[in-house]
Coordinates of C-alpha atoms in Angstrom, one line a residue:
Chain A
M920 CA 17.7 21.5 171.2
T921 CA 18.5 22.8 174.7
D922 CA 16.1 24.8 176.6
P923 CA 16.8 28.5 176.1
Y924 CA 16.8 29.3 179.7
E925 CA 19.4 26.5 180.4
A926 CA 21.5 27.7 177.4
L927 CA 21.8 31.1 178.9
G928 CA 22.0 29.8 182.4
V929 CA 19.1 32.0 183.7
D930 CA 15.9 31.0 185.6
R931 CA 12.5 31.3 184.2
S932 CA 11.7 34.5 186.1
A933 CA 14.8 36.3 184.9
S934 CA 14.3 39.9 183.7
L935 CA 15.1 41.1 180.3
E936 CA 18.1 42.8 181.7
D937 CA 19.4 39.5 183.4
I938 CA 19.0 37.8 180.1
R939 CA 20.9 40.4 178.3
K940 CA 23.7 40.3 180.8
A941 CA 23.9 36.5 180.6
Y942 CA 24.0 36.6 176.8
R943 CA 26.7 39.2 176.6
R944 CA 28.9 37.3 179.1
L945 CA 28.5 34.1 177.1
A946 CA 28.8 35.8 173.6
K947 CA 32.1 37.3 174.8
K948 CA 33.5 33.8 175.3
L949 CA 31.8 32.0 172.5
H950 CA 31.4 34.5 169.5
P951 CA 33.5 32.7 166.8
D952 CA 34.9 36.0 165.5
L953 CA 36.2 37.0 168.9
N954 CA 37.5 33.5 169.5
P955 CA 38.9 32.4 166.2
G956 CA 40.9 29.6 167.6
N957 CA 38.2 28.0 169.5
K958 CA 36.5 25.3 167.3
E959 CA 33.7 24.4 169.7
A960 CA 32.7 28.0 170.2
E961 CA 30.6 28.1 167.0
A962 CA 28.0 25.4 168.0
Q963 CA 27.7 26.7 171.5
F964 CA 27.4 30.3 170.3
K965 CA 24.6 29.4 167.9
E966 CA 22.7 27.8 170.7
V967 CA 23.2 30.8 173.0
A968 CA 22.2 33.2 170.2
G969 CA 19.2 31.1 169.4
A970 CA 18.1 31.1 173.1
Y971 CA 18.7 34.8 173.3
D972 CA 16.7 35.5 170.1
I973 CA 13.7 33.8 171.8
L974 CA 14.2 35.2 175.3
S975 CA 15.0 38.8 174.3
D976 CA 11.7 39.1 172.4
K977 CA 8.8 39.6 174.7
D978 CA 6.4 37.9 172.4
K979 CA 8.6 35.0 171.4
R980 CA 9.3 34.3 175.0
Q981 CA 5.7 34.3 175.9
R982 CA 4.9 31.9 173.1
F983 CA 7.8 29.6 174.1
D984 CA 6.7 29.7 177.8
N985 CA 3.2 28.7 176.5
G986 CA 4.6 25.8 174.5
E987 CA 3.5 27.4 171.2
I988 CA 7.1 27.3 169.7
D989 CA 10.0 25.1 170.5
A990 CA 13.6 26.2 171.0
S991 CA 14.6 25.4 167.4
G992 CA 11.9 27.8 166.1
A993 CA 14.2 30.6 166.8
E994 CA 17.3 29.5 165.2
R995 CA 18.6 32.1 162.9
P996 CA 20.1 31.1 159.8
R997 CA 23.7 32.3 160.0
Q998 CA 26.1 32.6 157.2
R999 CA 29.7 31.8 157.7
F1000 CA 31.5 33.7 160.4
Y1001 CA 34.1 36.3 159.5
R1002 CA 36.9 34.1 161.0
D1003 CA 36.1 31.6 158.3
F1004 CA 37.3 34.1 155.7
A1005 CA 40.0 35.9 157.4
P1006 CA 42.8 33.4 156.8
E1007 CA 42.3 33.3 153.2
S1008 CA 41.7 37.0 152.6
E1009 CA 45.0 38.6 152.0
G1010 CA 42.7 41.6 151.5
P1011 CA 42.6 44.9 153.1
Y1012 CA 41.9 43.8 156.7
T1013 CA 44.6 41.5 158.0
S1014 CA 47.1 43.6 159.9
S1015 CA 50.7 42.9 160.8
S1016 CA 50.8 45.6 163.5
G1017 CA 50.5 42.9 166.1
F1018 CA 53.9 41.5 165.3
A1019 CA 55.7 43.8 162.9
D1020 CA 58.2 44.7 165.6
F1021 CA 59.5 41.2 165.8
A1022 CA 60.7 41.6 162.3
E1023 CA 63.3 44.4 163.3
S1024 CA 65.9 42.3 164.8
D1025 CA 68.5 40.3 162.7
D1026 CA 67.8 36.6 163.6
I1027 CA 66.5 34.0 161.3
L1028 CA 63.1 34.1 162.7
S1029 CA 62.7 37.8 162.0
E1030 CA 63.7 37.3 158.4
F1031 CA 60.9 34.7 158.3
I1032 CA 58.4 37.3 159.7
R1033 CA 59.5 39.9 157.2
Q1034 CA 58.8 37.6 154.4
Q1035 CA 55.4 36.8 155.8
A1036 CA 54.5 40.5 156.1
H1037 CA 55.1 41.1 152.4
A1038 CA 51.5 40.5 151.2
R1039 CA 49.9 42.4 154.0
A1040 CA 48.6 45.9 154.0
N1041 CA 51.2 48.3 155.3
A1042 CA 53.7 45.6 154.4
R1043 CA 57.4 46.1 154.3
G1044 CA 58.6 46.2 150.7
P1045 CA 60.2 43.2 149.3
D1046 CA 64.0 42.7 149.1
I1047 CA 65.7 43.2 145.7
S1048 CA 68.8 41.2 144.7
Y1049 CA 71.6 42.8 142.6
R1050 CA 74.8 41.5 141.3
L1051 CA 77.8 43.9 141.5
P1052 CA 81.1 43.3 139.7
V1053 CA 84.0 44.6 141.8
D1054 CA 87.5 45.2 140.7
F1055 CA 90.1 43.0 142.3
L1056 CA 91.9 45.8 144.1
D1057 CA 88.6 47.3 145.4
A1058 CA 87.7 44.0 146.8
V1059 CA 91.0 43.8 148.6
N1060 CA 91.3 47.4 149.8
G1061 CA 87.6 48.2 150.1
G1062 CA 85.9 51.2 148.5
T1063 CA 82.7 52.6 147.2
M1064 CA 81.1 51.3 144.0
R1065 CA 78.1 52.8 142.2
L1066 CA 75.4 50.4 141.3
D1067 CA 73.2 51.3 138.3
L1068 CA 69.6 50.2 139.2
P1069 CA 67.5 48.7 136.4
Q1070 CA 64.6 50.9 137.3
G1071 CA 66.8 54.0 137.0
G1072 CA 68.8 55.8 139.6
T1073 CA 72.0 54.7 141.3
L1074 CA 73.0 53.1 144.6
D1075 CA 76.3 53.7 146.4
V1076 CA 77.6 50.5 147.9
K1077 CA 80.3 50.6 150.4
I1078 CA 82.7 47.6 149.9
P1079 CA 84.4 46.5 153.1
P1080 CA 88.1 45.6 152.7
G1081 CA 88.7 41.8 152.1
I1082 CA 85.3 41.1 150.7
V1083 CA 85.2 37.6 149.0
E1084 CA 83.5 36.3 145.9
G1085 CA 79.8 35.7 146.3
Q1086 CA 79.4 37.6 149.5
V1087 CA 76.1 39.4 149.9
L1088 CA 75.8 42.9 151.3
R1089 CA 72.5 43.9 152.8
L1090 CA 71.6 47.5 152.4
R1091 CA 68.7 48.2 154.7
G1092 CA 65.8 50.0 153.3
K1093 CA 67.2 50.2 149.7
G1094 CA 64.9 47.5 148.3
A1095 CA 61.3 47.9 146.9
P1096 CA 59.1 50.5 148.7
G1097 CA 56.6 49.2 151.2
R1098 CA 52.9 49.6 151.2
G1099 CA 51.3 52.2 153.6
S1100 CA 53.3 52.7 156.7
G1101 CA 55.6 49.7 155.9
G1102 CA 59.1 50.6 155.2
A1103 CA 61.1 49.6 152.1
G1104 CA 62.8 46.3 151.8
D1105 CA 66.5 45.7 151.6
A1106 CA 68.9 45.6 148.7
L1107 CA 70.9 42.4 148.6
V1108 CA 74.0 42.9 146.6
E1109 CA 76.0 39.9 145.6
V1110 CA 79.6 40.6 144.9
S1111 CA 81.5 39.1 142.0
I1112 CA 85.2 39.9 141.9
R1113 CA 86.9 40.6 138.5
P1114 CA 90.2 38.9 138.0
H1115 CA 93.4 40.9 138.2
R1116 CA 96.1 41.1 135.5
F1117 CA 98.8 39.6 137.7
F1118 CA 97.5 39.3 141.2
T1119 CA 95.6 36.2 142.3
R1120 CA 94.1 35.6 145.8
E1121 CA 93.9 32.5 148.0
G1122 CA 92.2 33.3 151.3
N1123 CA 94.0 36.3 152.8
D1124 CA 97.2 35.8 150.7
I1125 CA 98.0 37.5 147.5
H1126 CA 100.0 35.4 145.0
L1127 CA 102.2 37.1 142.4
E1128 CA 104.6 35.7 139.8
L1129 CA 107.4 38.2 139.5
P1130 CA 109.7 38.1 136.4
V1131 CA 113.4 38.8 137.3
S1132 CA 116.4 39.0 135.1
L1133 CA 119.2 36.5 134.9
A1134 CA 121.5 39.0 136.6
E1135 CA 119.1 39.7 139.5
A1136 CA 118.6 36.0 140.0
V1137 CA 122.3 35.1 140.0
A1138 CA 123.7 38.1 141.8
G1139 CA 120.7 39.0 143.9
G1140 CA 119.6 42.7 144.6
K1141 CA 116.7 45.0 145.2
V1142 CA 113.7 45.0 143.0
N1143 CA 110.4 46.8 143.1
V1144 CA 107.3 44.6 143.6
P1145 CA 103.7 45.6 143.2
T1146 CA 101.4 44.9 146.0
P1147 CA 97.7 45.7 146.4
S1148 CA 98.6 48.7 148.6
G1149 CA 101.4 50.0 146.4
T1150 CA 104.9 49.1 145.3
V1151 CA 107.5 48.0 147.8
A1152 CA 111.2 47.2 147.5
M1153 CA 112.2 43.6 148.0
T1154 CA 115.6 42.0 148.2
V1155 CA 116.1 39.0 145.8
P1156 CA 118.7 36.8 147.5
K1157 CA 121.8 35.7 145.7
H1158 CA 121.3 32.5 143.7
A1159 CA 117.5 32.8 143.5
N1160 CA 115.9 30.6 140.9
T1161 CA 112.5 30.3 139.0
G1162 CA 110.0 29.0 141.5
T1163 CA 111.7 30.5 144.6
V1164 CA 108.8 32.0 146.7
L1165 CA 109.5 35.1 148.8
R1166 CA 107.0 36.2 151.5
L1167 CA 106.1 39.9 152.0
R1168 CA 104.5 39.8 155.4
G1169 CA 101.3 41.8 156.0
K1170 CA 101.0 42.8 152.4
G1171 CA 98.1 40.6 151.7
V1172 CA 94.3 41.0 152.4
A1173 CA 93.2 42.7 155.7
K1174 CA 91.6 40.2 158.0
P1175 CA 88.2 41.0 159.5
G1176 CA 89.6 40.7 163.1
G1177 CA 92.7 42.8 162.4
G1178 CA 96.1 42.0 160.8
A1179 CA 96.5 41.0 157.2
G1180 CA 97.6 38.1 155.0
D1181 CA 100.9 38.0 153.2
E1182 CA 102.0 38.4 149.6
L1183 CA 103.8 35.5 148.2
V1184 CA 106.1 36.3 145.3
K1185 CA 107.1 33.6 143.1
L1186 CA 110.2 34.3 141.0
K1187 CA 110.5 33.6 137.3
V1188 CA 113.8 34.1 135.7
M1189 CA 113.6 35.7 132.3
L1190 CA 116.5 35.6 129.6
P1191 CA 117.1 38.9 128.0
D1192 CA 114.9 39.8 125.1
P1193 CA 116.1 40.4 122.4
P1194 CA 119.0 37.8 122.8
D1195 CA 122.4 39.0 123.7
P1196 CA 125.4 37.5 121.7
A1197 CA 127.7 38.0 124.7
L1198 CA 125.4 35.6 126.7
D1199 CA 125.4 33.1 123.8
A1200 CA 129.3 33.3 123.6
F1201 CA 129.5 32.9 127.5
V1202 CA 127.1 29.8 127.5
S1203 CA 128.9 28.0 124.7
A1204 CA 132.1 28.2 126.5
W1205 CA 130.6 27.3 129.9
E1206 CA 131.4 23.8 131.1
T1207 CA 128.9 23.4 133.9
G1208 CA 126.1 24.5 131.7
K1209 CA 126.6 21.3 129.6
T1210 CA 126.7 18.9 132.5
Y1211 CA 123.9 20.3 134.7
D1212 CA 120.7 18.4 133.9
P1213 CA 117.5 20.0 135.6
R1214 CA 115.4 17.1 134.4
R1215 CA 117.4 14.4 136.1
D1216 CA 114.6 13.7 138.6
M1217 CA 112.0 13.3 135.9
L1218 CA 113.7 10.5 133.9
P1219 CA 113.0 6.9 134.9
Chain R
M221 CA 33.1 35.9 144.1
K222 CA 32.2 39.5 143.5
I223 CA 29.0 40.8 145.2
T224 CA 27.3 44.0 144.0
R225 CA 26.5 46.9 146.3
Q226 CA 22.7 46.1 146.0
E227 CA 23.2 42.4 146.7
F228 CA 25.5 43.2 149.6
L229 CA 22.9 45.4 151.3
I230 CA 20.4 42.6 151.0
R231 CA 22.7 39.8 152.3
A232 CA 24.1 41.9 155.2
R233 CA 20.6 43.4 156.0
L234 CA 21.9 46.9 155.9
D235 CA 20.6 50.2 154.6
G236 CA 22.6 52.3 152.2
D237 CA 23.4 55.1 154.7
T238 CA 24.7 52.7 157.3
L239 CA 27.0 51.0 154.7
E240 CA 28.4 54.4 153.7
A241 CA 29.1 55.2 157.4
W242 CA 30.8 51.9 157.8
I243 CA 32.9 52.4 154.7
A244 CA 33.8 55.9 156.0
E245 CA 35.0 54.2 159.2
E246 CA 36.9 51.7 157.2
W247 CA 35.1 48.9 159.0
I248 CA 34.3 47.6 155.5
V249 CA 36.7 48.1 152.7
P250 CA 35.0 47.3 149.3
T251 CA 37.1 46.5 146.3
G252 CA 37.3 48.9 143.4
A253 CA 36.2 52.6 143.3
D254 CA 32.8 54.2 142.8
P255 CA 30.7 53.3 140.9
E256 CA 32.3 49.9 140.2
V257 CA 32.6 48.9 143.9
S258 CA 32.2 45.2 144.7
F259 CA 32.2 43.2 147.9
T260 CA 33.2 39.7 148.9
D261 CA 31.8 37.0 151.2
A262 CA 34.4 38.0 153.6
D263 CA 32.8 41.5 153.7
V264 CA 29.3 40.1 154.3
A265 CA 30.5 38.0 157.2
R266 CA 32.3 41.1 158.5
A267 CA 29.1 43.1 158.3
E268 CA 27.4 40.3 160.3
L269 CA 30.2 40.6 163.0
I270 CA 29.6 44.4 163.1
R271 CA 25.9 43.9 163.5
D272 CA 26.5 41.4 166.4
L273 CA 28.8 43.9 168.1
R274 CA 26.6 46.9 167.8
G275 CA 23.4 45.0 168.3
D276 CA 23.2 42.1 170.9
L277 CA 26.6 43.0 172.4
D278 CA 25.8 46.6 172.7
V279 CA 29.2 47.8 171.7
N280 CA 29.3 51.5 170.9
D281 CA 30.8 52.8 167.6
A282 CA 34.2 53.7 169.1
G283 CA 34.4 50.2 170.6
V284 CA 33.5 48.6 167.4
G285 CA 36.5 50.3 165.8
V286 CA 38.8 49.1 168.5
I287 CA 37.6 45.6 168.3
L288 CA 37.8 45.3 164.6
D289 CA 41.3 46.6 164.7
L290 CA 42.3 44.0 167.3
V291 CA 40.5 41.2 165.4
D292 CA 42.4 42.2 162.3
Q293 CA 45.7 42.2 164.2
M294 CA 44.7 38.8 165.7
H295 CA 44.2 37.3 162.2
G296 CA 47.5 38.7 161.1
L297 CA 49.2 37.0 164.0
R298 CA 47.2 33.8 163.4
K299 CA 48.3 33.7 159.8
M300 CA 51.9 34.4 160.6
L301 CA 51.9 31.7 163.3
G302 CA 50.2 29.3 161.0
D303 CA 52.8 29.9 158.3
L304 CA 55.6 29.6 160.7
L305 CA 54.4 26.3 162.1
Q306 CA 54.0 25.0 158.6
S307 CA 57.6 26.1 157.6
M308 CA 58.9 24.3 160.8
H309 CA 57.2 21.1 159.7
R310 CA 58.8 21.2 156.3
P311 CA 62.0 19.2 156.5
E312 CA 63.8 21.4 154.1
G313 CA 62.5 24.6 155.7
G314 CA 65.0 27.3 156.7
T315 CA 63.9 27.3 160.4
R316 CA 64.6 24.1 162.3
R317 CA 63.0 22.9 165.4

């Protein structure tokens, strides 16, 4: 056990005021609760506190000076320090106001910090995930969808044009409410796109299979073609065939950086329905119709 | 572990009026509402800290409030930093070194 005068760094004639000053100077540096990261502080602080306990008491100091008690006689039984509990107590004390501002920006570290802050007092509310089915054309053109919330109420979600399957929209402050002064969390809306009756999408291009009549295919001509942004007139070239692909530039999905993909129209020749006897008569008299073999490449 | 009010006063060496004053200042925040309040070991240790501050360290009441607030913020930061370091050491963690 260290001599209490040495522990406090005062000489034997020090006044009570000097002893107090010395103790306060050391306690500031060594009190475990004021230095939670300093592992050595606890043992040193106990020594200093024990020394102060003896030397600050006129009677005890006298008895120590006379050799009646030794330095250990004064050691106060000390329970665990607050710092030993603070890390495990998610209770009412631990505060995030020393770092909550870090959570405001958008980088990955801030996201982490936001998650950490959940359990705290005045914590930001948790994020809530939703799934939102979006019609094909709304996904291409953009729009506003109303989301019914399971806890009641609705949420208007702005769909940006050209959104893709599985994309997650973050609606700041639309998640669960926070505690105390902590703001609400975010709503995370995952988009699933409903298929369309005749459009399909590959990247920024729209694909469409367009039925044309035999007359249109053989003679060519103008036909009306649906696109996501409305109907346009397209010229079918003479002698078009099933499988011919025509490109409508800029009629696809808007690209984020400007511009748009194309619509690719694949022709499909349709014979008249119901059948026409005139066509039957023509075909049976038609020589080339009997010699042309469209499967000639398939046979061994 | 739950500690009753009576037990808390003995273990923290406090009188009832002082405890009420500390609760009013929110230096100590017990669990539950009157008359079912209970305390934790952390509350006892916190009371010891307050006694150290007001007693040997001669901090006045306004100062105690400021110090406790900063101590709570520091523990919040320490917890966050600890969690962050832990997540960086996890190989599959989202944050990479």
